[in-house]
Amino acid sequence: MRPLTEEESKLVFAKLANFIGKNLIQLIDRADEPYCFRLQKDRVYYVSESSMRLGISVARPNLVSLGTCFGKFTKSGKFKLQITALDYLAQYAKYKIWIKPNGEMPFLYGNHVLKAHLGRITEDTPEHQGVVVYSMNDVPLGFGVTARSTVDTRKLDPTAIIVFHQADVGEYLRDEEALF
Amino acid sequence: MDVSDILAAHAAKQITTRVEKEIPLLIDAGFLTVTDLNVVDKESYDADREDYLLSTARDGIQALISTLFSLPSTHTQDGPLTSLPPPNTPLPRAKPLPKPKPPTKWEQFASAKGIQKKRKERKVWDEEKQEWVDRWGRNGKNKQGEEQWIQEVPHGADVDHDPVKNLRNARKARVAKNERQRLQNESRAQSSSSQLPEREKRKQEIDRTLATTRVSTASMGRFDKQLEGEKKLKGVKRKFEPTETSVESEKKTNLAILSKLDGDAKRARRDVPGDDAINVRKAIRTVSKGRGSAALARPVGGRGGKTSSRGSKSGGRGRGKR
């Protein structure tokens, strides 16, 4: 376990800022308890300072997980957000999209969101913007990246993709051994 | 009639609250710990191990609980509340002792000359004011000359002679000298900790030169002839921040990175042409208060002038921006 280097922090923050923008400050500068980002076996964990201090005494091979896993660094050095970060993304998301009940299952099986399944979307969402996907009764289901801006979606046909799938809560079942 | 037997039997039945041992138990109420230093009684241990362990444990807990009840307690809604005393069992420290700092140049000199360290008081006695004043800082003694309302000018002084300025410069020079000496001490402490003998230093230099030349060919040393006994090149070891840093400093660096990211994003947005064009649909919606462009076009009754003028004003602003 170690803190992130400056380059790693930049990658992580850039990814997070794509979803939550300025609210990222709320994650770093928390009022309730100091939290920090820690790297352990290529995974980035968002962990409270007290449990980080407890985790120090666990040897590196024995430490499986701590805090909330936000994602991992790939071998080529890119950072990928994981579904486990959804709690924080959903809390601070700037752009949201709600999908109709008939679109929930296709999304939860790992498919992109089609226009036919679009319930509501935040006004003025730009293209290639990170969005959090909700069901119609405001349950966060996952997140992805918009394929078109809100204005452009109006002209599309119903089978066109509007949000590229990145992660969904179905992964808790599908990729159970790879998460955390 | 002899009742001593009956009394003894009764007493045996009643488990006493007092625990008596050969070596008294060590009780640390702060950690809720009891340490039993008595030697294990081999006979009774072999006879019935479970029973023996149970009774030893019972004695310990009994002693602990009677200590707890002897502590002062307050009555609350949920029952009596006792606050534990501070623990008295010394625990080993987690980290090694900090290394002593290398002495400063003055400390070396003072120890050589046998000069004792004297602590300077923060306040000094002012004879004129008849009170204690600060040695430095606001209205400090070291600024007394500068803050006088009248200054003595030496005979035959220059026209631009400024006694206040001279005193101030001298004081600032003293501060700068002290800072310079502090930095020198610091660098000396740094170098003395990583000081190598001359031969070792030369060896490192040669190794570094050799390593540079080995990768300075067209194939970056890949297809070169290997010499006998040549070792594989070692890379640079990566260095990371310690895991346990102060959270404040970590937060500060994170926020600095974040602000840098923000700056980059803003610059990138400025470079993209046509991105600052206004969103016409949104502008119409805000200006017409959600009634659409048709509502803007048609003038409304008596107070229509006001609304239409507002609309045209906003439109003008939009055009100007574009």
Coordinates of C-alpha atoms in Angstrom, one line a residue:
Chain A
M1 CA 0.0 0.0 0.0
R2 CA 1.3 3.4 -0.9
P3 CA 0.0 6.9 -1.8
L4 CA -0.4 7.7 -5.5
T5 CA 2.4 9.5 -7.3
E6 CA 1.6 12.8 -9.0
E7 CA 1.1 11.2 -12.4
E8 CA -1.2 8.5 -11.0
S9 CA -3.2 11.1 -9.1
K10 CA -3.6 13.1 -12.2
L11 CA -5.0 10.1 -14.1
V12 CA -7.4 9.2 -11.3
F13 CA -8.6 12.7 -10.8
A14 CA -9.1 13.3 -14.5
K15 CA -11.3 10.2 -14.7
L16 CA -13.3 11.1 -11.6
A17 CA -13.6 14.8 -12.7
N18 CA -15.2 13.5 -15.9
F19 CA -18.1 12.2 -13.8
I20 CA -18.3 14.5 -10.8
G21 CA -16.4 17.7 -12.0
K22 CA -15.7 20.2 -9.2
N23 CA -17.4 18.0 -6.6
L24 CA -14.1 16.1 -6.5
I25 CA -13.0 18.6 -3.9
Q26 CA -15.7 17.1 -1.7
L27 CA -14.0 13.8 -1.8
I28 CA -10.5 15.1 -1.0
D29 CA -11.5 17.7 1.5
R30 CA -14.1 16.0 3.6
A31 CA -15.7 17.6 6.6
D32 CA -16.5 14.4 8.6
E33 CA -13.2 12.4 8.5
P34 CA -10.0 12.7 6.6
Y35 CA -9.9 10.4 3.6
C36 CA -7.1 9.5 1.2
F37 CA -6.3 7.6 -1.9
R38 CA -4.0 4.6 -1.6
L39 CA -2.6 2.2 -4.2
Q40 CA -2.3 -1.5 -3.5
K41 CA -1.6 -4.1 -6.2
D42 CA -2.5 -1.7 -9.0
R43 CA -5.9 -0.9 -7.4
V44 CA -6.8 2.5 -6.1
Y45 CA -8.6 2.6 -2.8
Y46 CA -10.4 5.5 -1.3
V47 CA -10.0 4.9 2.4
S48 CA -10.5 6.8 5.7
E49 CA -7.3 7.8 7.4
S50 CA -8.0 5.7 10.5
S51 CA -8.5 2.5 8.6
M52 CA -5.5 3.3 6.4
R53 CA -3.4 3.5 9.5
L54 CA -4.8 0.1 10.7
G55 CA -4.1 -1.3 7.2
I56 CA -0.4 -0.3 7.4
S57 CA 0.2 -3.2 9.8
V58 CA -1.0 -5.8 7.3
A59 CA 1.7 -7.2 5.1
R60 CA 1.4 -6.4 1.4
P61 CA 0.7 -9.9 0.2
N62 CA -1.9 -10.4 2.9
L63 CA -3.8 -7.2 2.3
V64 CA -6.8 -8.1 0.1
S65 CA -8.7 -4.9 0.2
L66 CA -9.4 -1.8 2.2
G67 CA -11.8 1.1 2.0
T68 CA -13.6 1.5 -1.3
C69 CA -12.0 0.3 -4.5
F70 CA -12.3 3.1 -7.1
G71 CA -10.7 1.3 -9.9
K72 CA -7.4 -0.1 -11.2
F73 CA -4.4 0.8 -13.3
T74 CA -4.0 -1.3 -16.3
K75 CA -0.7 -2.8 -17.4
S76 CA -0.4 0.0 -20.0
G77 CA -0.8 2.6 -17.2
K78 CA -4.4 3.7 -17.9
F79 CA -6.8 4.1 -15.0
K80 CA -10.2 2.3 -15.2
L81 CA -13.0 3.1 -12.9
Q82 CA -14.8 0.1 -11.3
I83 CA -18.5 -0.3 -10.4
T84 CA -17.5 -0.2 -6.7
A85 CA -16.9 3.6 -7.1
L86 CA -20.6 4.0 -8.0
D87 CA -21.6 5.0 -4.5
Y88 CA -19.5 8.2 -4.7
L89 CA -20.1 8.9 -8.3
A90 CA -23.8 8.7 -7.9
Q91 CA -23.6 10.9 -4.8
Y92 CA -21.8 13.7 -6.6
A93 CA -22.7 13.1 -10.3
K94 CA -23.0 16.2 -12.5
Y95 CA -24.7 14.6 -15.4
K96 CA -27.3 11.8 -15.0
I97 CA -29.4 9.7 -17.2
W98 CA -32.5 7.7 -16.2
I99 CA -33.5 4.6 -18.2
K100 CA -36.9 3.1 -18.5
P101 CA -37.8 -0.2 -16.7
N102 CA -37.6 -2.1 -20.0
G103 CA -34.0 -0.9 -20.6
E104 CA -32.7 -1.8 -17.1
M105 CA -32.1 -5.5 -17.8
P106 CA -30.2 -5.0 -21.1
F107 CA -28.0 -2.4 -19.4
L108 CA -27.4 -4.7 -16.4
Y109 CA -26.2 -7.4 -18.7
G110 CA -23.5 -5.1 -20.0
N111 CA -25.1 -3.6 -23.1
H112 CA -25.0 0.1 -24.2
V113 CA -28.0 2.3 -23.5
L114 CA -30.2 2.7 -26.6
K115 CA -32.3 5.7 -27.3
A116 CA -35.5 3.6 -27.0
H117 CA -34.6 3.0 -23.3
L118 CA -33.9 6.6 -22.5
G119 CA -36.2 8.0 -19.8
R120 CA -34.7 11.3 -18.8
I121 CA -31.3 13.0 -19.3
T122 CA -29.7 16.0 -17.7
E123 CA -30.0 19.1 -19.8
D124 CA -27.1 20.2 -22.0
T125 CA -25.0 17.0 -21.5
P126 CA -22.1 17.3 -23.9
E127 CA -20.7 14.5 -26.1
H128 CA -18.3 12.0 -24.5
Q129 CA -19.3 13.1 -21.0
G130 CA -19.2 10.7 -18.1
V131 CA -22.8 10.1 -16.9
V132 CA -24.2 8.0 -14.1
V133 CA -27.1 5.8 -15.2
Y134 CA -30.2 5.6 -12.9
S135 CA -33.4 3.6 -13.1
M136 CA -36.6 5.6 -13.2
N137 CA -37.0 5.4 -9.4
D138 CA -33.5 6.9 -8.9
V139 CA -31.5 3.8 -8.1
P140 CA -28.0 4.1 -9.6
L141 CA -27.3 1.2 -11.9
G142 CA -23.9 2.1 -13.4
F143 CA -22.1 4.6 -15.4
G144 CA -20.9 5.3 -18.9
V145 CA -20.0 7.9 -21.5
T146 CA -22.5 9.7 -23.7
A147 CA -22.2 9.0 -27.4
R148 CA -24.1 12.2 -28.4
S149 CA -24.9 15.5 -26.7
T150 CA -28.5 16.0 -25.4
V151 CA -29.4 18.1 -28.4
D152 CA -28.1 15.6 -30.9
T153 CA -30.0 12.7 -29.4
R154 CA -33.3 14.2 -30.5
K155 CA -32.6 13.5 -34.2
L156 CA -31.4 9.9 -33.6
D157 CA -33.5 6.8 -34.3
P158 CA -34.6 4.6 -31.4
T159 CA -32.0 1.9 -31.9
A160 CA -29.0 4.3 -31.8
I161 CA -26.6 4.1 -28.8
I162 CA -26.7 7.1 -26.6
V163 CA -24.5 6.0 -23.6
F164 CA -21.6 3.7 -24.0
H165 CA -21.6 1.2 -21.1
Q166 CA -18.6 1.3 -18.8
A167 CA -19.7 -0.4 -15.6
D168 CA -23.0 -1.7 -14.2
V169 CA -24.1 -3.2 -10.9
G170 CA -24.5 -6.6 -12.7
E171 CA -20.7 -6.8 -12.5
Y172 CA -21.0 -7.6 -8.8
L173 CA -22.3 -11.0 -9.9
R174 CA -20.4 -11.4 -13.2
D175 CA -17.0 -10.3 -12.1
E176 CA -17.2 -11.0 -8.5
E177 CA -13.7 -12.4 -8.2
A178 CA -12.1 -9.5 -10.1
L179 CA -13.7 -6.7 -8.2
F180 CA -12.6 -5.2 -4.8
Chain B
M1 CA -22.1 -28.9 69.9
D2 CA -19.3 -28.1 67.5
V3 CA -20.5 -26.0 64.6
S4 CA -17.0 -25.2 63.2
D5 CA -17.4 -28.0 60.6
I6 CA -20.8 -26.7 59.4
L7 CA -19.4 -23.2 59.2
A8 CA -16.4 -24.4 57.3
A9 CA -18.6 -26.3 54.8
H10 CA -20.8 -23.2 54.4
A11 CA -17.9 -21.0 53.8
A12 CA -16.5 -23.3 51.2
K13 CA -19.8 -23.3 49.4
Q14 CA -19.8 -19.4 49.3
I15 CA -17.3 -18.4 46.6
T16 CA -15.4 -15.6 48.2
T17 CA -15.0 -12.3 46.4
R18 CA -11.6 -11.8 47.8
V19 CA -8.8 -13.4 45.8
E20 CA -5.6 -14.3 47.6
K21 CA -2.5 -15.5 45.8
E22 CA 1.1 -16.1 46.7
I23 CA 2.2 -13.4 44.4
P24 CA -0.5 -10.7 44.2
L25 CA -2.2 -10.3 40.8
L26 CA -1.1 -7.3 38.7
I27 CA -4.2 -5.4 37.7
D28 CA -4.3 -2.7 35.1
A29 CA -7.8 -1.3 35.2
G30 CA -7.0 1.1 32.2
F31 CA -6.5 -1.8 29.8
L32 CA -8.9 -4.1 31.8
T33 CA -6.0 -6.6 32.1
V34 CA -5.0 -8.9 34.9
T35 CA -1.6 -10.6 34.9
D36 CA -1.1 -13.7 37.0
L37 CA 2.6 -14.2 37.8
N38 CA 2.1 -17.3 40.0
V39 CA 3.7 -20.6 39.1
V40 CA 1.3 -23.2 37.7
D41 CA 0.4 -25.8 40.3
K42 CA 1.4 -28.9 38.4
E43 CA -0.6 -31.4 40.5
S44 CA -4.0 -29.7 40.2
Y45 CA -3.3 -28.9 36.6
D46 CA -2.6 -32.5 35.8
A47 CA -5.6 -33.7 37.8
D48 CA -8.2 -31.6 36.0
R49 CA -6.9 -29.1 33.5
E50 CA -10.2 -27.5 32.6
D51 CA -11.2 -27.0 36.2
Y52 CA -7.8 -25.5 37.0
L53 CA -7.9 -23.0 34.1
L54 CA -11.4 -22.1 35.0
S55 CA -10.6 -21.3 38.5
T56 CA -7.5 -19.3 37.6
A57 CA -9.5 -17.3 35.1
R58 CA -12.3 -16.8 37.7
D59 CA -9.8 -15.5 40.2
G60 CA -8.4 -13.0 37.7
I61 CA -11.8 -11.8 36.6
Q62 CA -13.0 -11.6 40.2
A63 CA -10.0 -9.4 41.1
L64 CA -10.5 -7.2 38.1
I65 CA -14.2 -6.7 38.9
S66 CA -13.6 -6.0 42.5
T67 CA -11.1 -3.3 41.4
L68 CA -13.6 -1.9 39.0
F69 CA -16.2 -1.7 41.8
S70 CA -13.8 0.1 44.1
L71 CA -13.3 2.8 41.5
P72 CA -15.5 6.0 41.9
S73 CA -18.6 5.8 39.8
T74 CA -21.4 8.1 38.9
H75 CA -25.1 7.3 38.5
T76 CA -26.6 7.7 35.0
Q77 CA -29.9 6.7 33.4
D78 CA -28.3 3.5 32.1
G79 CA -26.9 2.6 35.5
P80 CA -23.6 3.3 37.3
L81 CA -20.8 4.6 35.1
T82 CA -17.2 4.3 35.9
S83 CA -14.4 6.0 34.0
L84 CA -11.3 3.9 33.8
P85 CA -8.0 5.2 35.1
P86 CA -5.1 5.8 32.7
P87 CA -3.4 2.4 31.9
N88 CA -0.1 1.8 33.7
T89 CA 1.3 -1.1 31.6
P90 CA 4.1 0.3 29.4
L91 CA 3.7 -0.8 25.8
P92 CA 6.6 -1.0 23.4
R93 CA 6.8 1.8 20.8
A94 CA 5.9 1.0 17.3
K95 CA 8.6 2.9 15.6
P96 CA 12.4 3.1 16.4
L97 CA 13.6 6.1 18.4
P98 CA 14.3 9.1 16.2
K99 CA 18.0 9.6 15.4
P100 CA 19.7 12.5 17.1
K101 CA 20.2 15.5 14.8
P102 CA 23.7 16.3 13.7
P103 CA 25.1 19.3 15.7
T104 CA 25.1 22.8 14.1
K105 CA 28.4 24.6 13.6
W106 CA 27.8 26.7 16.7
E107 CA 27.0 23.6 18.8
Q108 CA 30.3 22.0 17.7
F109 CA 32.2 25.2 18.6
A110 CA 30.4 25.5 21.9
S111 CA 31.0 21.9 22.9
A112 CA 34.7 22.3 22.0
K113 CA 35.0 25.5 24.1
G114 CA 32.8 24.1 26.8
I115 CA 30.2 26.8 26.4
Q116 CA 26.9 26.0 28.2
K117 CA 23.7 26.5 26.4
K118 CA 21.9 29.5 27.9
R119 CA 18.2 30.1 27.4
K120 CA 17.3 33.6 26.4
E121 CA 14.1 34.9 27.9
R122 CA 11.5 36.2 25.5
K123 CA 11.1 39.4 27.5
V124 CA 13.8 41.9 28.6
W125 CA 13.7 44.6 31.2
D126 CA 13.5 48.1 29.8
E127 CA 15.2 50.6 32.2
E128 CA 13.5 53.6 30.7
K129 CA 10.0 52.3 30.5
Q130 CA 10.4 50.4 33.8
E131 CA 8.6 47.3 32.4
W132 CA 9.2 44.1 30.6
V133 CA 9.2 44.3 26.8
D134 CA 9.5 41.8 24.0
R135 CA 13.0 41.0 22.8
W136 CA 11.8 40.9 19.2
G137 CA 8.5 41.1 17.3
R138 CA 6.0 44.0 17.5
N139 CA 7.4 46.9 19.6
G140 CA 10.4 44.7 20.3
K141 CA 13.6 45.8 21.9
N142 CA 15.6 45.2 18.8
K143 CA 13.5 47.8 17.0
Q144 CA 13.8 50.4 19.7
G145 CA 16.2 52.6 17.7
E146 CA 14.1 52.5 14.6
E147 CA 10.9 53.5 16.4
Q148 CA 12.3 56.5 18.2
W149 CA 10.5 59.7 17.3
I150 CA 13.8 61.7 17.2
Q151 CA 17.1 60.5 15.8
E152 CA 20.6 61.7 16.4
V153 CA 22.5 62.6 13.2
P154 CA 26.3 62.4 13.5
H155 CA 28.3 65.5 12.7
G156 CA 29.2 65.9 9.1
A157 CA 26.7 63.2 7.9
D158 CA 25.6 62.9 4.3
V159 CA 22.5 64.8 3.1
D160 CA 20.7 61.5 2.5
H161 CA 21.8 60.0 5.8
D162 CA 18.8 58.1 7.2
P163 CA 19.5 56.7 10.7
V164 CA 16.2 54.7 10.7
K165 CA 16.9 53.1 7.4
N166 CA 20.5 52.2 8.5
L167 CA 19.2 50.5 11.7
R168 CA 16.6 48.6 9.8
N169 CA 19.0 47.4 7.2
A170 CA 21.4 46.2 9.9
R171 CA 18.6 44.3 11.6
K172 CA 17.5 42.7 8.3
A173 CA 21.1 41.8 7.5
R174 CA 21.3 40.0 10.9
V175 CA 18.2 38.0 10.1
A176 CA 19.5 37.1 6.7
K177 CA 22.8 36.0 8.1
N178 CA 21.0 33.8 10.6
E179 CA 18.9 32.2 7.8
R180 CA 22.0 31.7 5.7
Q181 CA 23.7 29.9 8.6
R182 CA 20.6 27.8 9.2
L183 CA 20.6 26.7 5.5
Q184 CA 24.3 25.9 5.7
N185 CA 23.8 23.8 8.8
E186 CA 21.0 22.0 7.1
S187 CA 23.0 21.2 4.0
R188 CA 26.0 20.2 6.1
A189 CA 23.7 17.8 8.0
Q190 CA 22.4 16.4 4.8
S191 CA 25.9 15.9 3.3
S192 CA 27.4 14.4 6.4
S193 CA 24.7 11.7 6.5
S194 CA 25.5 10.7 2.9
Q195 CA 29.2 11.4 3.1
L196 CA 31.3 8.9 1.2
P197 CA 35.1 8.5 1.2
E198 CA 36.9 10.0 -1.8
R199 CA 37.7 6.6 -3.4
E200 CA 34.1 5.4 -3.1
K201 CA 32.9 8.6 -4.7
R202 CA 35.2 8.2 -7.6
K203 CA 34.1 4.6 -8.0
Q204 CA 30.5 5.7 -8.2
E205 CA 31.3 8.3 -10.8
I206 CA 33.1 5.7 -13.0
D207 CA 30.2 3.3 -12.7
R208 CA 27.8 6.0 -13.7
T209 CA 29.9 6.9 -16.8
L210 CA 30.2 3.3 -17.7
A211 CA 26.4 2.8 -17.5
T212 CA 25.9 5.8 -19.7
T213 CA 28.3 4.6 -22.3
R214 CA 26.8 1.2 -22.4
V215 CA 23.4 2.4 -23.5
S216 CA 24.8 5.1 -25.8
T217 CA 25.0 3.0 -28.9
A218 CA 22.6 2.9 -31.9
S219 CA 20.8 -0.1 -30.4
M220 CA 20.9 1.3 -26.9
G221 CA 23.4 -1.4 -25.8
R222 CA 21.2 -4.2 -27.0
F223 CA 23.5 -5.8 -29.6
D224 CA 26.9 -4.9 -28.1
K225 CA 29.6 -7.4 -27.5
Q226 CA 29.4 -8.5 -23.8
L227 CA 32.7 -8.4 -21.9
E228 CA 33.6 -11.2 -19.6
G229 CA 32.3 -10.6 -16.1
E230 CA 30.1 -7.7 -17.2
K231 CA 27.1 -7.4 -15.0
K232 CA 23.6 -6.6 -16.1
L233 CA 22.7 -2.9 -15.8
K234 CA 20.5 -2.0 -12.9
G235 CA 17.7 0.4 -13.4
V236 CA 16.7 3.3 -11.2
K237 CA 14.8 2.3 -8.1
R238 CA 11.4 4.0 -7.9
K239 CA 10.7 6.1 -4.9
F240 CA 7.4 6.7 -3.3
E241 CA 6.0 8.9 -0.6
P242 CA 5.7 7.2 2.8
T243 CA 2.3 5.5 3.3
E244 CA 1.8 7.2 6.6
T245 CA 2.0 11.0 5.9
S246 CA 0.2 13.8 7.5
V247 CA -3.3 14.0 6.0
E248 CA -3.1 17.8 5.8
S249 CA -0.1 17.8 3.5
E250 CA -1.5 15.0 1.4
K251 CA -4.8 17.0 1.0
K252 CA -2.8 20.1 0.0
T253 CA -0.9 18.2 -2.7
N254 CA -4.1 16.6 -4.0
L255 CA -5.8 20.0 -4.2
A256 CA -2.8 21.5 -6.0
I257 CA -3.0 18.7 -8.6
L258 CA -6.7 19.3 -8.9
S259 CA -6.3 23.0 -9.5
K260 CA -3.6 22.3 -12.1
L261 CA -6.0 19.9 -13.8
D262 CA -8.7 22.6 -13.8
G263 CA -6.3 25.1 -15.3
D264 CA -5.4 22.6 -18.1
A265 CA -9.0 21.9 -18.9
K266 CA -9.9 25.6 -19.1
R267 CA -6.9 26.2 -21.4
A268 CA -8.0 23.4 -23.6
R269 CA -11.6 24.7 -23.8
R270 CA -10.3 28.1 -24.8
D271 CA -8.3 26.7 -27.6
V272 CA -11.2 24.9 -29.2
P273 CA -12.8 27.3 -31.7
G274 CA -16.5 27.8 -31.7
D275 CA -17.0 26.2 -28.3
D276 CA -17.8 29.5 -26.7
A277 CA -20.8 29.9 -29.0
I278 CA -24.0 30.3 -26.9
N279 CA -26.5 27.5 -26.6
V280 CA -29.3 29.2 -28.6
R281 CA -32.0 26.8 -27.4
K282 CA -31.2 27.4 -23.8
A283 CA -30.9 31.1 -24.2
I284 CA -34.3 31.3 -25.8
R285 CA -35.7 29.2 -22.9
T286 CA -34.3 31.4 -20.2
V287 CA -35.2 34.7 -21.9
S288 CA -38.8 33.6 -22.7
K289 CA -39.1 31.9 -19.3
G290 CA -39.8 28.6 -20.9
R291 CA -42.6 29.8 -23.3
G292 CA -40.6 29.3 -26.5
S293 CA -39.4 31.5 -29.3
A294 CA -42.9 32.3 -30.5
A295 CA -43.6 34.1 -27.2
L296 CA -40.6 36.3 -27.8
A297 CA -41.6 37.3 -31.3
R298 CA -45.1 38.5 -30.4
P299 CA -45.3 41.7 -28.3
V300 CA -47.6 41.3 -25.3
G301 CA -50.2 44.0 -24.5
G302 CA -49.5 47.1 -22.4
R303 CA -46.4 45.9 -20.6
G304 CA -45.2 44.1 -23.8
G305 CA -42.5 46.7 -24.4
K306 CA -40.7 45.7 -21.2
T307 CA -40.5 42.0 -22.1
S308 CA -39.6 42.5 -25.7
S309 CA -36.9 45.0 -24.8
R310 CA -35.5 42.5 -22.3
G311 CA -35.5 39.8 -25.0
S312 CA -33.8 42.0 -27.5
K313 CA -31.2 43.0 -25.0
S314 CA -30.3 39.4 -24.2
G315 CA -30.2 38.6 -27.9
G316 CA -27.8 41.5 -28.5
R317 CA -25.5 40.1 -25.8
G318 CA -25.5 36.8 -27.4
R319 CA -24.6 38.2 -30.8
G320 CA -21.8 40.3 -29.2
K321 CA -20.3 37.2 -27.7
R322 CA -20.3 35.4 -30.9

